Amino acid sequence: MVTNGERARVVLTDAEGSAGEHLVDPHADGSSGRYPLSYGRIDTYADRDTVAFDIACRAVAHFITHATWPADVSVEDNRSSSS
């Protein structure tokens, strides 16, 4: 998870470098910046590919406890698009 304080990009990978899946906000438009990555780059993401920070925190906590995403979040599987 990486956040700019308002929205967060939440990605779950199967292994190092795999496409995995990420939470999406299918109704969001536009993009947001100021996402600091671990190697120093600051990224911008489409708001569709991020969720509100509070939703991200709740979803990650649920995943840690139940090993599945909560039913009320949207998840996009990136595995088929990474071939």
Short mmCIF file of N, CA and C in Angstrom, two decimals, residues 6-63:
data_model
loop_
_atom_site.label_atom_id
_atom_site.label_comp_id
_atom_site.label_asym_id
_atom_site.label_seq_id
_atom_site.Cartn_x
_atom_site.Cartn_y
_atom_site.Cartn_z
N GLU A 6 -4.64 11.01 1.17
CA GLU A 6 -6.07 11.08 0.87
C GLU A 6 -6.57 9.79 0.22
N ARG A 7 -5.78 9.28 -0.72
CA ARG A 7 -6.12 8.05 -1.43
C ARG A 7 -4.95 7.09 -1.28
N ALA A 8 -5.18 5.81 -1.58
CA ALA A 8 -4.12 4.82 -1.47
C ALA A 8 -4.21 3.82 -2.62
N ARG A 9 -3.06 3.40 -3.08
CA ARG A 9 -2.98 2.32 -4.06
C ARG A 9 -2.63 1.08 -3.27
N VAL A 10 -3.49 0.06 -3.38
CA VAL A 10 -3.32 -1.18 -2.63
C VAL A 10 -3.15 -2.31 -3.63
N VAL A 11 -1.96 -2.94 -3.63
CA VAL A 11 -1.62 -3.99 -4.58
C VAL A 11 -1.25 -5.25 -3.81
N LEU A 12 -1.78 -6.38 -4.24
CA LEU A 12 -1.41 -7.67 -3.68
C LEU A 12 -0.76 -8.47 -4.79
N THR A 13 0.51 -8.82 -4.61
CA THR A 13 1.22 -9.61 -5.63
C THR A 13 1.33 -11.05 -5.17
N ASP A 14 1.43 -11.95 -6.16
CA ASP A 14 1.60 -13.37 -5.86
C ASP A 14 3.05 -13.69 -5.49
N ALA A 15 3.97 -13.02 -6.14
CA ALA A 15 5.40 -13.21 -5.89
C ALA A 15 6.11 -11.94 -6.34
N GLU A 16 7.36 -11.83 -6.00
CA GLU A 16 8.13 -10.64 -6.38
C GLU A 16 8.01 -10.38 -7.88
N GLY A 17 7.50 -9.21 -8.22
CA GLY A 17 7.40 -8.82 -9.61
C GLY A 17 6.16 -9.29 -10.34
N SER A 18 5.30 -10.07 -9.70
CA SER A 18 4.10 -10.55 -10.39
C SER A 18 3.04 -9.45 -10.41
N ALA A 19 2.14 -9.55 -11.36
CA ALA A 19 1.12 -8.52 -11.53
C ALA A 19 0.09 -8.51 -10.41
N GLY A 20 -0.35 -9.65 -9.94
CA GLY A 20 -1.28 -9.74 -8.82
C GLY A 20 -2.61 -9.05 -9.06
N GLU A 21 -3.06 -8.29 -8.06
CA GLU A 21 -4.36 -7.62 -8.13
C GLU A 21 -4.28 -6.33 -7.33
N HIS A 22 -5.23 -5.43 -7.59
CA HIS A 22 -5.24 -4.18 -6.82
C HIS A 22 -6.67 -3.71 -6.62
N LEU A 23 -6.87 -2.94 -5.56
CA LEU A 23 -8.18 -2.36 -5.28
C LEU A 23 -8.44 -1.24 -6.26
N VAL A 24 -9.70 -1.10 -6.68
CA VAL A 24 -10.08 -0.06 -7.62
C VAL A 24 -11.32 0.67 -7.12
N ASP A 25 -11.47 1.88 -7.60
CA ASP A 25 -12.66 2.69 -7.37
C ASP A 25 -13.28 2.91 -8.74
N PRO A 26 -14.21 2.02 -9.16
CA PRO A 26 -14.71 2.06 -10.53
C PRO A 26 -15.47 3.34 -10.89
N HIS A 27 -15.84 4.14 -9.92
CA HIS A 27 -16.60 5.36 -10.18
C HIS A 27 -15.74 6.62 -10.14
N ALA A 28 -14.46 6.48 -9.87
CA ALA A 28 -13.58 7.64 -9.75
C ALA A 28 -13.11 8.14 -11.11
N ASP A 29 -12.92 9.44 -11.21
CA ASP A 29 -12.38 10.08 -12.40
C ASP A 29 -11.13 10.86 -12.02
N GLY A 30 -10.31 11.13 -12.99
CA GLY A 30 -9.14 11.96 -12.75
C GLY A 30 -7.96 11.16 -12.25
N SER A 31 -7.01 11.88 -11.68
CA SER A 31 -5.81 11.24 -11.14
C SER A 31 -5.32 12.04 -9.93
N SER A 32 -4.47 11.39 -9.15
CA SER A 32 -3.90 12.00 -7.96
C SER A 32 -2.40 11.73 -7.94
N GLY A 33 -1.65 12.66 -7.41
CA GLY A 33 -0.21 12.51 -7.31
C GLY A 33 0.25 12.47 -5.87
N ARG A 34 1.57 12.62 -5.71
CA ARG A 34 2.23 12.64 -4.41
C ARG A 34 2.26 11.28 -3.73
N TYR A 35 2.40 10.20 -4.50
CA TYR A 35 2.55 8.86 -3.93
C TYR A 35 4.05 8.54 -3.86
N PRO A 36 4.67 8.60 -2.67
CA PRO A 36 6.11 8.35 -2.56
C PRO A 36 6.42 6.85 -2.57
N LEU A 37 7.23 6.43 -3.51
CA LEU A 37 7.63 5.02 -3.59
C LEU A 37 8.91 4.80 -2.79
N SER A 38 9.18 3.56 -2.45
CA SER A 38 10.30 3.24 -1.55
C SER A 38 11.65 3.63 -2.13
N TYR A 39 11.78 3.69 -3.43
CA TYR A 39 13.07 4.02 -4.04
C TYR A 39 13.20 5.50 -4.41
N GLY A 40 12.28 6.33 -3.88
CA GLY A 40 12.42 7.77 -4.01
C GLY A 40 11.57 8.45 -5.06
N ARG A 41 11.02 7.70 -5.98
CA ARG A 41 10.17 8.29 -7.02
C ARG A 41 8.82 8.68 -6.44
N ILE A 42 8.25 9.76 -6.95
CA ILE A 42 6.91 10.20 -6.56
C ILE A 42 5.99 9.93 -7.74
N ASP A 43 4.97 9.10 -7.55
CA ASP A 43 4.10 8.67 -8.64
C ASP A 43 2.76 9.38 -8.63
N THR A 44 2.09 9.29 -9.77
CA THR A 44 0.71 9.73 -9.95
C THR A 44 -0.06 8.52 -10.47
N TYR A 45 -1.26 8.31 -9.96
CA TYR A 45 -2.10 7.19 -10.39
C TYR A 45 -3.48 7.70 -10.77
N ALA A 46 -4.11 6.99 -11.68
CA ALA A 46 -5.51 7.26 -11.99
C ALA A 46 -6.31 6.99 -10.72
N ASP A 47 -7.25 7.87 -10.38
CA ASP A 47 -8.06 7.66 -9.18
C ASP A 47 -8.81 6.34 -9.24
N ARG A 48 -9.11 5.85 -10.43
CA ARG A 48 -9.77 4.56 -10.57
C ARG A 48 -8.91 3.43 -9.97
N ASP A 49 -7.58 3.60 -10.02
CA ASP A 49 -6.66 2.58 -9.53
C ASP A 49 -6.26 2.78 -8.07
N THR A 50 -6.98 3.67 -7.38
CA THR A 50 -6.75 3.93 -5.96
C THR A 50 -8.11 3.96 -5.26
N VAL A 51 -8.07 3.94 -3.94
CA VAL A 51 -9.30 4.05 -3.14
C VAL A 51 -9.06 5.07 -2.04
N ALA A 52 -10.12 5.55 -1.44
CA ALA A 52 -9.99 6.47 -0.31
C ALA A 52 -9.15 5.80 0.78
N PHE A 53 -8.35 6.60 1.48
CA PHE A 53 -7.42 6.08 2.49
C PHE A 53 -8.12 5.23 3.54
N ASP A 54 -9.27 5.67 4.04
CA ASP A 54 -9.97 4.90 5.08
C ASP A 54 -10.46 3.56 4.56
N ILE A 55 -10.88 3.51 3.31
CA ILE A 55 -11.30 2.24 2.71
C ILE A 55 -10.09 1.31 2.58
N ALA A 56 -8.96 1.85 2.15
CA ALA A 56 -7.75 1.04 2.01
C ALA A 56 -7.34 0.42 3.34
N CYS A 57 -7.33 1.22 4.40
CA CYS A 57 -6.95 0.71 5.72
C CYS A 57 -7.89 -0.39 6.19
N ARG A 58 -9.18 -0.17 6.02
CA ARG A 58 -10.16 -1.17 6.43
C ARG A 58 -10.02 -2.45 5.61
N ALA A 59 -9.79 -2.31 4.30
CA ALA A 59 -9.67 -3.47 3.42
C ALA A 59 -8.42 -4.28 3.74
N VAL A 60 -7.30 -3.60 3.98
CA VAL A 60 -6.06 -4.30 4.32
C VAL A 60 -6.20 -5.02 5.66
N ALA A 61 -6.78 -4.37 6.65
CA ALA A 61 -6.99 -5.02 7.95
C ALA A 61 -7.87 -6.26 7.80
N HIS A 62 -8.92 -6.15 7.00
CA HIS A 62 -9.80 -7.29 6.76
C HIS A 62 -9.04 -8.42 6.07
N PHE A 63 -8.21 -8.06 5.07
CA PHE A 63 -7.45 -9.09 4.36
C PHE A 63 -6.47 -9.80 5.31
#
